[in-house]
Coordinates of C-alpha atoms in Angstrom, one line a residue:
Chain A
X1 CA 6.7 -2.7 0.7
X2 CA 8.0 -4.7 3.7
X3 CA 7.9 -8.4 3.0
X4 CA 7.4 -9.6 6.6
X5 CA 4.8 -7.2 8.0
X6 CA 1.3 -8.3 8.8
X7 CA -1.6 -7.4 6.6
X8 CA -5.1 -7.8 7.9
X9 CA -7.5 -9.5 5.4
X10 CA -11.2 -8.8 5.9
X11 CA -13.6 -11.3 4.3
X12 CA -16.3 -8.7 3.8
X13 CA -19.7 -8.7 2.3
X14 CA -21.3 -10.6 5.1
X15 CA -22.9 -8.1 5.2
X16 CA -21.3 -5.2 3.4
X17 CA -21.9 -2.8 6.3
X18 CA -20.6 -5.3 8.9
X19 CA -17.3 -5.4 6.9
X20 CA -17.1 -1.6 6.9
X21 CA -17.8 -1.6 10.7
X22 CA -15.0 -4.0 11.3
X23 CA -12.5 -2.1 9.3
X24 CA -13.6 1.2 11.0
X25 CA -13.2 -0.4 14.4
X26 CA -9.7 -1.7 13.5
X27 CA -8.7 2.0 12.9
X28 CA -10.7 3.3 15.8
X29 CA -9.0 0.9 18.2
X30 CA -5.5 1.9 17.0
X31 CA -3.5 4.7 18.7
X32 CA -2.3 6.8 15.7
X33 CA -0.6 10.1 15.3
X34 CA -0.4 10.1 11.5
X35 CA -1.9 8.2 8.5
X36 CA 1.3 6.0 8.6
X37 CA 0.5 4.6 12.0
X38 CA -2.6 2.6 11.0
X39 CA -2.5 -1.1 10.3
X40 CA -2.5 -2.3 6.7
X41 CA -5.8 -3.9 5.6
X42 CA -7.2 -5.5 2.5
X43 CA -10.9 -5.7 2.6
X44 CA -12.8 -7.7 -0.1
X45 CA -16.5 -7.2 -0.2
X46 CA -17.9 -9.6 -2.7
X47 CA -21.4 -10.0 -1.3
X48 CA -22.9 -10.9 -4.7
X49 CA -20.8 -14.1 -4.7
X50 CA -21.8 -15.3 -1.2
X51 CA -25.1 -17.2 -0.8
X52 CA -27.2 -16.3 2.3
X53 CA -25.9 -18.1 5.4
X54 CA -29.1 -18.5 7.4
X55 CA -31.0 -20.0 4.5
X56 CA -28.3 -22.7 4.1
X57 CA -28.0 -23.5 7.8
X58 CA -31.8 -23.7 8.3
X59 CA -32.3 -26.0 5.3
X60 CA -34.1 -23.5 3.0
X61 CA -31.2 -23.6 0.5
X62 CA -28.7 -26.2 -0.5
X63 CA -26.1 -23.7 -1.6
X64 CA -23.3 -23.7 1.0
X65 CA -21.7 -20.2 1.0
X66 CA -18.5 -21.8 2.5
X67 CA -16.6 -22.5 -0.7
X68 CA -17.2 -19.0 -2.0
X69 CA -16.0 -17.6 1.3
X70 CA -12.9 -19.8 1.1
X71 CA -12.1 -18.5 -2.4
X72 CA -12.3 -15.0 -1.1
X73 CA -9.9 -16.0 1.7
X74 CA -7.5 -17.4 -0.8
X75 CA -7.7 -14.3 -3.0
X76 CA -6.9 -12.2 0.1
X77 CA -4.0 -14.4 0.9
X78 CA -2.7 -14.2 -2.7
X79 CA -3.0 -10.4 -2.5
X80 CA -0.8 -10.4 0.6
X81 CA -3.1 -10.7 3.6
X82 CA -1.5 -12.6 6.5
X83 CA -4.3 -12.6 9.1
X84 CA -7.8 -13.2 8.0
X85 CA -11.0 -12.4 9.8
X86 CA -14.7 -12.7 8.8
X87 CA -17.1 -10.3 10.5
X88 CA -20.1 -12.7 10.4
X89 CA -21.0 -14.9 13.4
X90 CA -23.4 -17.1 11.5
X91 CA -20.7 -17.9 8.9
X92 CA -18.6 -19.4 11.7
X93 CA -21.0 -22.3 12.0
X94 CA -19.1 -25.5 11.2
X95 CA -20.9 -26.5 8.0
X96 CA -19.9 -23.1 6.4
X97 CA -16.5 -22.4 8.1
X98 CA -15.2 -25.9 7.6
X99 CA -16.0 -25.8 3.9
X100 CA -14.4 -22.3 3.6
X101 CA -11.2 -23.3 5.3
X102 CA -11.0 -26.5 3.2
X103 CA -11.3 -24.4 0.1
X104 CA -8.6 -22.0 1.4
X105 CA -6.2 -24.9 2.0
X106 CA -6.9 -26.4 -1.4
X107 CA -6.4 -23.0 -3.2
X108 CA -3.2 -22.3 -1.4
X109 CA -1.6 -25.7 -2.3
X110 CA -0.9 -24.4 -5.8
X111 CA 0.8 -21.1 -4.8
X112 CA 4.2 -20.1 -3.5
X113 CA 4.8 -21.1 0.1
X114 CA 5.1 -17.4 1.1
X115 CA 1.3 -17.0 0.8
X116 CA 0.7 -20.2 2.8
X117 CA 1.5 -18.4 6.1
X118 CA -1.9 -16.9 6.3
X119 CA -3.9 -17.5 9.5
X120 CA -7.6 -17.3 10.2
X121 CA -8.6 -15.5 13.4
X122 CA -11.8 -17.0 14.6
X123 CA -14.5 -14.6 15.8
X124 CA -15.8 -17.2 18.2
X125 CA -12.3 -17.6 19.9
X126 CA -12.0 -13.8 20.1
X127 CA -15.4 -13.5 21.8
X128 CA -14.7 -16.3 24.2
X129 CA -11.4 -14.7 25.2
X130 CA -13.0 -11.3 25.6
X131 CA -15.8 -12.8 27.8
X132 CA -13.2 -14.4 30.0
X133 CA -11.4 -11.1 30.3
X134 CA -14.5 -8.8 30.8
X135 CA -16.7 -11.2 32.8
X136 CA -14.4 -13.7 34.5
X137 CA -16.1 -17.0 35.1
X138 CA -16.8 -17.6 38.8
X139 CA -17.2 -21.4 38.4
X140 CA -20.9 -21.5 39.0
X141 CA -21.8 -20.4 35.4
X142 CA -22.5 -16.7 34.7
X143 CA -25.6 -16.0 32.5
X144 CA -24.8 -14.1 29.3
X145 CA -27.6 -12.8 27.1
X146 CA -27.1 -13.2 23.3
X147 CA -28.7 -11.4 20.4
X148 CA -28.0 -13.4 17.2
X149 CA -29.6 -14.7 14.0
X150 CA -31.9 -17.7 14.2
X151 CA -29.3 -19.8 12.5
X152 CA -26.6 -18.9 15.1
X153 CA -29.0 -20.0 17.8
X154 CA -30.2 -23.2 16.0
X155 CA -26.8 -24.5 15.1
X156 CA -25.7 -24.1 18.8
X157 CA -22.6 -22.2 17.8
X158 CA -22.3 -20.2 21.0
X159 CA -23.9 -22.7 23.3
X160 CA -21.0 -25.0 22.3
X161 CA -18.2 -22.5 23.1
X162 CA -19.7 -20.6 26.0
X163 CA -20.9 -23.5 28.2
X164 CA -17.5 -25.2 28.5
X165 CA -16.0 -21.8 29.3
X166 CA -18.3 -21.4 32.3
X167 CA -21.2 -19.3 30.9
X168 CA -24.9 -19.9 30.6
X169 CA -26.1 -18.5 27.2
X170 CA -29.5 -16.9 27.4
X171 CA -31.4 -16.3 24.1
X172 CA -34.7 -14.6 23.5
X173 CA -37.7 -16.9 23.3
X174 CA -39.0 -18.3 19.9
X175 CA -41.0 -15.2 19.0
X176 CA -38.2 -12.9 20.3
X177 CA -35.7 -14.7 18.1
X178 CA -37.9 -14.2 15.0
X179 CA -38.2 -10.5 15.8
X180 CA -34.4 -10.2 16.2
X181 CA -33.9 -12.0 12.9
X182 CA -36.4 -9.5 11.3
X183 CA -34.4 -6.5 12.7
X184 CA -31.4 -7.9 10.9
X185 CA -32.7 -8.7 7.5
X186 CA -36.3 -7.7 6.9
X187 CA -36.1 -5.9 3.5
X188 CA -38.3 -3.1 4.7
X189 CA -36.7 -2.2 7.9
X190 CA -33.8 -4.6 8.6
X191 CA -30.2 -3.4 9.2
X192 CA -28.7 -5.2 6.2
X193 CA -30.4 -2.8 3.8
X194 CA -31.2 0.1 6.1
X195 CA -27.8 0.7 7.9
X196 CA -27.4 4.4 7.6
X197 CA -29.5 5.3 9.4
X198 CA -30.8 2.2 11.1
X199 CA -34.6 2.3 11.3
X200 CA -36.3 3.0 14.7
X201 CA -38.2 -0.3 14.2
X202 CA -35.0 -2.4 14.0
X203 CA -33.4 -0.6 17.0
X204 CA -36.6 -0.9 19.1
X205 CA -36.9 -4.7 18.5
X206 CA -33.3 -5.1 19.6
X207 CA -33.7 -2.9 22.7
X208 CA -36.8 -4.9 23.8
X209 CA -34.9 -8.2 23.3
X210 CA -31.9 -6.8 25.3
X211 CA -34.2 -5.6 28.1
X212 CA -35.8 -9.0 28.3
X213 CA -32.4 -10.7 28.6
X214 CA -31.5 -8.2 31.4
X215 CA -34.7 -8.9 33.2
X216 CA -34.0 -12.7 33.0
X217 CA -30.7 -12.2 34.9
X218 CA -28.1 -11.8 32.1
X219 CA -24.8 -10.2 33.4
X220 CA -23.8 -8.9 29.9
X221 CA -25.4 -8.6 26.5
X222 CA -23.4 -10.2 23.7
X223 CA -24.1 -8.8 20.2
X224 CA -23.5 -12.1 18.5
X225 CA -24.4 -10.9 15.0
X226 CA -22.2 -8.2 13.4
X227 CA -25.2 -6.3 12.0
X228 CA -26.5 -5.6 15.5
X229 CA -23.8 -3.2 16.7
X230 CA -24.8 -0.9 13.9
X231 CA -28.2 -0.4 15.7
X232 CA -26.9 -0.7 19.3
X233 CA -23.6 1.2 19.5
X234 CA -23.9 1.8 23.3
X235 CA -21.1 0.3 25.5
X236 CA -23.8 -0.4 28.2
X237 CA -27.5 -1.1 28.1
X238 CA -29.9 -1.5 31.0
X239 CA -27.0 -1.4 33.4
X240 CA -25.1 -4.2 31.7
X241 CA -21.9 -4.2 29.7
X242 CA -22.5 -4.7 26.0
X243 CA -20.0 -7.0 24.2
X244 CA -20.0 -6.1 20.6
X245 CA -18.6 -9.1 18.6
X246 CA -17.3 -6.7 15.8
X247 CA -15.4 -4.6 18.3
X248 CA -14.0 -7.7 19.9
X249 CA -12.8 -9.0 16.6
X250 CA -11.3 -5.6 15.6
X251 CA -9.4 -5.5 18.9
X252 CA -8.1 -9.1 18.5
X253 CA -6.8 -8.1 15.0
X254 CA -5.0 -5.0 16.3
X255 CA -3.6 -7.0 19.2
X256 CA -2.3 -9.5 16.8
X257 CA -0.6 -7.1 14.3
X258 CA 0.3 -4.1 16.5
X259 CA -0.2 -4.8 20.2
X260 CA 1.7 -1.7 21.3
X261 CA -0.9 0.4 19.4
X262 CA -4.1 -1.1 20.9
X263 CA -6.3 1.4 22.8
X264 CA -7.8 0.5 26.2
X265 CA -11.2 -1.2 26.1
X266 CA -13.8 1.5 25.6
X267 CA -16.0 1.8 28.7
Chain B
X1 CA -17.0 -15.9 -9.5
X2 CA -18.1 -14.2 -12.7
X3 CA -15.2 -13.4 -15.0
X4 CA -16.6 -10.3 -16.6
X5 CA -18.2 -8.4 -13.9
X6 CA -16.8 -5.1 -12.6
X7 CA -14.9 -4.9 -9.3
X8 CA -14.3 -1.5 -7.7
X9 CA -10.7 -1.1 -6.4
X10 CA -10.2 1.5 -3.7
X11 CA -6.7 2.8 -3.3
X12 CA -7.2 3.5 0.4
X13 CA -5.0 4.7 3.2
X14 CA -5.0 8.3 2.0
X15 CA -6.1 8.7 4.7
X16 CA -7.6 5.5 6.2
X17 CA -10.9 7.1 7.2
X18 CA -11.3 8.8 3.8
X19 CA -11.0 5.3 2.2
X20 CA -13.7 4.0 4.6
X21 CA -15.9 6.9 3.8
X22 CA -15.7 6.3 0.1
X23 CA -16.5 2.6 0.5
X24 CA -19.4 3.4 2.8
X25 CA -20.7 6.0 0.3
X26 CA -20.5 3.4 -2.5
X27 CA -22.9 1.2 -0.5
X28 CA -25.0 4.1 0.7
X29 CA -25.6 5.3 -2.9
X30 CA -26.7 1.8 -4.1
X31 CA -30.3 0.7 -4.1
X32 CA -30.2 -2.7 -2.5
X33 CA -32.7 -5.2 -1.2
X34 CA -30.3 -7.9 0.0
X35 CA -26.6 -8.3 0.7
X36 CA -26.2 -9.7 -2.8
X37 CA -27.3 -6.4 -4.5
X38 CA -24.2 -4.3 -3.4
X39 CA -21.2 -3.8 -5.8
X40 CA -18.1 -5.8 -5.3
X41 CA -15.2 -3.8 -3.8
X42 CA -11.6 -4.5 -3.0
X43 CA -10.2 -1.8 -0.6
X44 CA -6.5 -1.8 0.1
X45 CA -5.5 0.5 3.0
X46 CA -1.7 0.5 3.1
X47 CA -1.2 3.9 4.7
X48 CA 2.2 2.9 6.2
X49 CA 3.6 2.5 2.7
X50 CA 2.5 5.9 1.4
X51 CA 4.6 8.9 2.1
X52 CA 2.7 12.1 3.0
X53 CA 1.4 13.9 -0.1
X54 CA 1.5 17.6 1.0
X55 CA 5.1 17.4 2.2
X56 CA 6.3 16.1 -1.2
X57 CA 4.2 18.6 -3.2
X58 CA 5.3 21.6 -1.0
X59 CA 9.0 20.6 -1.2
X60 CA 9.4 19.5 2.4
X61 CA 10.2 15.9 1.4
X62 CA 11.8 14.4 -1.7
X63 CA 9.8 11.1 -1.4
X64 CA 7.2 11.0 -4.1
X65 CA 4.3 8.8 -2.8
X66 CA 3.3 8.2 -6.4
X67 CA 5.2 4.9 -7.1
X68 CA 3.9 3.4 -3.9
X69 CA 0.3 4.4 -4.9
X70 CA 1.0 2.8 -8.3
X71 CA 2.1 -0.5 -6.7
X72 CA -1.1 -0.6 -4.7
X73 CA -3.1 0.1 -7.9
X74 CA -1.3 -2.8 -9.6
X75 CA -1.9 -5.1 -6.6
X76 CA -5.6 -4.2 -6.8
X77 CA -5.6 -5.0 -10.5
X78 CA -3.9 -8.3 -10.0
X79 CA -6.5 -9.1 -7.2
X80 CA -9.2 -8.6 -9.8
X81 CA -10.2 -4.9 -9.5
X82 CA -11.4 -3.5 -12.9
X83 CA -12.1 0.2 -11.9
X84 CA -9.7 2.0 -9.6
X85 CA -10.4 5.1 -7.6
X86 CA -8.3 7.0 -5.1
X87 CA -10.1 9.1 -2.4
X88 CA -7.5 11.8 -2.1
X89 CA -7.7 15.0 -4.0
X90 CA -4.1 16.0 -3.2
X91 CA -2.8 12.8 -4.6
X92 CA -4.4 13.7 -8.0
X93 CA -1.7 16.4 -8.4
X94 CA 0.3 15.6 -11.6
X95 CA 3.7 14.9 -10.0
X96 CA 2.1 12.2 -7.8
X97 CA -0.7 10.8 -10.1
X98 CA 1.5 10.6 -13.2
X99 CA 4.2 8.6 -11.2
X100 CA 1.5 6.3 -9.9
X101 CA -0.1 5.6 -13.3
X102 CA 3.4 5.0 -14.8
X103 CA 4.1 2.5 -12.1
X104 CA 0.8 0.8 -12.7
X105 CA 1.5 0.6 -16.4
X106 CA 4.9 -0.8 -15.8
X107 CA 3.7 -3.4 -13.3
X108 CA 0.9 -4.6 -15.5
X109 CA 3.2 -5.2 -18.5
X110 CA 4.4 -8.5 -16.9
X111 CA 0.9 -10.0 -16.1
X112 CA -1.7 -11.7 -18.1
X113 CA -3.7 -9.4 -20.4
X114 CA -6.9 -10.0 -18.4
X115 CA -5.7 -7.8 -15.6
X116 CA -4.6 -5.1 -18.0
X117 CA -8.2 -4.0 -18.5
X118 CA -8.2 -2.0 -15.4
X119 CA -9.2 1.7 -15.6
X120 CA -8.6 4.6 -13.3
X121 CA -11.5 6.9 -12.5
X122 CA -10.2 10.4 -11.8
X123 CA -11.7 12.2 -8.9
X124 CA -11.1 15.5 -10.7
X125 CA -13.0 14.4 -13.7
X126 CA -15.9 13.1 -11.5
X127 CA -16.0 16.4 -9.6
X128 CA -15.9 18.5 -12.8
X129 CA -18.8 16.4 -14.2
X130 CA -20.8 16.7 -11.0
X131 CA -20.3 20.5 -11.0
X132 CA -21.5 20.8 -14.6
X133 CA -24.6 18.7 -13.5
X134 CA -25.4 20.4 -10.2
X135 CA -24.3 24.0 -11.0
X136 CA -24.5 24.4 -14.8
X137 CA -22.1 27.0 -16.1
X138 CA -23.8 30.2 -17.4
X139 CA -20.9 31.3 -19.5
X140 CA -20.0 34.2 -17.3
X141 CA -18.1 32.1 -14.8
X142 CA -19.8 30.9 -11.6
X143 CA -17.8 31.3 -8.3
X144 CA -17.3 28.1 -6.4
X145 CA -15.7 28.0 -2.9
X146 CA -13.1 25.3 -2.3
X147 CA -11.9 23.8 1.0
X148 CA -8.7 21.8 0.4
X149 CA -5.2 21.1 1.6
X150 CA -2.6 23.8 1.0
X151 CA -0.9 21.5 -1.5
X152 CA -4.1 21.2 -3.6
X153 CA -4.3 25.0 -3.7
X154 CA -0.6 25.6 -4.4
X155 CA -0.4 23.0 -7.2
X156 CA -3.3 24.7 -8.9
X157 CA -5.0 21.3 -9.3
X158 CA -8.6 22.6 -9.3
X159 CA -7.8 26.0 -10.8
X160 CA -6.7 24.1 -13.9
X161 CA -9.8 22.0 -14.3
X162 CA -12.5 24.4 -13.1
X163 CA -11.5 27.6 -14.9
X164 CA -11.8 26.0 -18.4
X165 CA -15.1 24.5 -17.4
X166 CA -16.6 27.9 -16.7
X167 CA -16.1 28.3 -12.9
X168 CA -14.2 30.8 -10.7
X169 CA -12.5 28.9 -7.9
X170 CA -12.5 30.8 -4.6
X171 CA -10.2 29.7 -1.8
X172 CA -9.8 31.0 1.8
X173 CA -7.0 33.6 2.2
X174 CA -3.5 32.5 3.3
X175 CA -4.3 32.3 7.0
X176 CA -7.6 30.6 6.2
X177 CA -5.8 28.0 4.1
X178 CA -3.4 27.3 7.0
X179 CA -6.3 26.8 9.4
X180 CA -8.1 24.5 7.0
X181 CA -4.8 22.5 6.7
X182 CA -4.6 22.3 10.5
X183 CA -8.2 21.0 10.7
X184 CA -7.1 18.2 8.3
X185 CA -3.9 17.0 9.9
X186 CA -3.0 18.7 13.2
X187 CA -2.0 15.8 15.4
X188 CA -3.9 17.2 18.4
X189 CA -7.3 18.0 16.8
X190 CA -7.1 17.2 13.0
X191 CA -9.5 14.8 11.2
X192 CA -6.8 12.4 10.1
X193 CA -6.2 11.2 13.6
X194 CA -9.5 12.3 15.3
X195 CA -12.2 11.1 12.9
X196 CA -14.6 9.5 15.3
X197 CA -15.8 11.8 16.6
X198 CA -14.3 14.8 14.7
X199 CA -13.2 17.5 17.2
X200 CA -15.3 20.6 17.6
X201 CA -12.1 22.6 16.8
X202 CA -11.7 21.0 13.4
X203 CA -15.3 21.4 12.5
X204 CA -15.4 25.1 13.6
X205 CA -12.4 26.0 11.5
X206 CA -14.1 24.4 8.5
X207 CA -17.4 26.1 9.2
X208 CA -15.8 29.5 9.5
X209 CA -13.9 29.0 6.2
X210 CA -17.1 27.9 4.4
X211 CA -19.0 30.9 5.8
X212 CA -16.3 33.2 4.6
X213 CA -16.5 31.7 1.1
X214 CA -20.3 32.0 1.1
X215 CA -19.9 35.7 2.1
X216 CA -17.5 36.2 -0.8
X217 CA -20.2 35.1 -3.2
X218 CA -19.5 31.4 -3.7
X219 CA -22.5 29.6 -5.3
X220 CA -21.5 26.2 -3.9
X221 CA -19.0 24.8 -1.4
X222 CA -16.7 22.1 -2.8
X223 CA -15.2 19.8 -0.2
X224 CA -12.0 19.3 -2.2
X225 CA -10.2 17.1 0.4
X226 CA -11.7 13.8 1.3
X227 CA -11.1 14.2 5.0
X228 CA -13.4 17.3 5.2
X229 CA -16.7 15.5 4.6
X230 CA -16.1 13.6 7.8
X231 CA -16.4 17.0 9.6
X232 CA -19.0 18.6 7.4
X233 CA -21.6 15.9 6.5
X234 CA -24.4 18.4 5.7
X235 CA -25.8 18.6 2.1
X236 CA -26.2 22.4 2.4
X237 CA -24.3 25.0 4.4
X238 CA -25.1 28.8 4.7
X239 CA -27.8 28.3 2.1
X240 CA -25.4 26.8 -0.5
X241 CA -25.2 23.3 -1.8
X242 CA -22.2 21.3 -0.5
X243 CA -20.4 19.2 -3.1
X244 CA -18.6 16.4 -1.3
X245 CA -15.8 15.1 -3.4
X246 CA -16.0 11.6 -1.8
X247 CA -19.7 11.4 -2.4
X248 CA -19.2 12.5 -6.0
X249 CA -16.5 9.8 -6.5
X250 CA -18.7 7.1 -4.9
X251 CA -21.6 8.0 -7.2
X252 CA -19.3 8.0 -10.2
X253 CA -18.2 4.5 -9.2
X254 CA -21.7 3.2 -8.8
X255 CA -22.8 4.8 -12.1
X256 CA -19.9 3.0 -13.8
X257 CA -20.5 -0.5 -12.4
X258 CA -24.3 -0.6 -11.7
X259 CA -26.0 2.5 -13.2
X260 CA -29.5 1.0 -12.7
X261 CA -28.8 0.8 -8.9
X262 CA -27.7 4.5 -8.4
X263 CA -29.8 6.4 -5.9
X264 CA -30.9 10.0 -6.8
X265 CA -28.6 12.7 -5.6
X266 CA -29.1 13.3 -1.9
X267 CA -30.7 16.8 -1.4

């Protein structure tokens, strides 16, 4: 096995199907003629170890899932991963991600320096870059509609990175945000436990929310939760481009490890 | 992280999409109400390191992919996997699997005994068990149609396990086997490089072969190559039950690590 090639490390389990979707999109976005042309990937899906992210961020639980995520990152690095990615927008909120990266740093202090070369590819950075590329800022602030968990909204995760980049983030109203949250994790119809197939109820809630954002002037719909693309796979909705955060992360990974093999953006 | 719980280790990359399909089927076959209910999985997809299996078995290459597969198994074990599975029928041929398991044994000799508890779950054993369960032998020998790579046919892999279990394996004729092989790995239309979506050409070749086996009296169609279920997802074809070797392996894994969470067989 080559010592200096890149190995993608997927911090999976947040949720399990979002991890699968990221891995599949890494392969889908790669130009390949044989098995041997695909990037190397280690995917650890340890969902049982990772406390729920929204509950912690919204104050309903004191268990920060960050340290467990950091231990998985360190385990990926020790197994050989060189470039880590985590297909969960909510887990990129500072209270979780900072704790995870601190744990990763601490864990790697006690291992051979070779494993310390691991980097973390932020989903938020990848999305901001993709937005600049797909919807260049005109200076006046372009409105972008976001579908996300309640916790992603309430922690201001995207507001803080999109506004300085020249975008105006539009979210559903309070009731709309509750409905989107239910489409993600309601035990009876939510995507987390009904991913294959997604229920019509979950899909319809998300379509209604996207239509509302389009009506309010959004110029693109950003799927800012990695469960949502499982229900809304279309590249365009209501005449607007759909920016799938999982697809964006997958493309950023392929660009980082095998840029010559990256497919064109799927229209 | 619990020290004594089971972690499934997927030897992926053979091919990349077959590995994804196995991981997805592990989740699909699990009864889950939250993210935390799914089994823990480590999936290593290192397809660039694994020489082609059919070429070696058919004498077109002297590079045995077995040792590389064994090193991936050992890497999975060192990362914490306790139950290994490899979603590739062809790689279960003795010249490859024996070399892989020897390499695994050798690699684990130098590590702490805790990692030495890893077991390998044979796809062939899982398929034979599933066949006994879904199509009980009547003593007289029940004909089962198989779609597989040429190498799986020529090494007699399934002939050797099905005949003693009371089944008569039926394969397509010589031209039919070539066509099935092309549906798997032809660079222009084969599943290995055109998995999403599968091409109509690949699917039609496989449907024709399955129909021919049904016409010849097969009582079930065994998809004995893990690429084929990507093109033939139906639970029944031409009035016969379809036995998907990837689904069977996924169910055997869930049964081994969380039997109380295994869904009923999908009809």
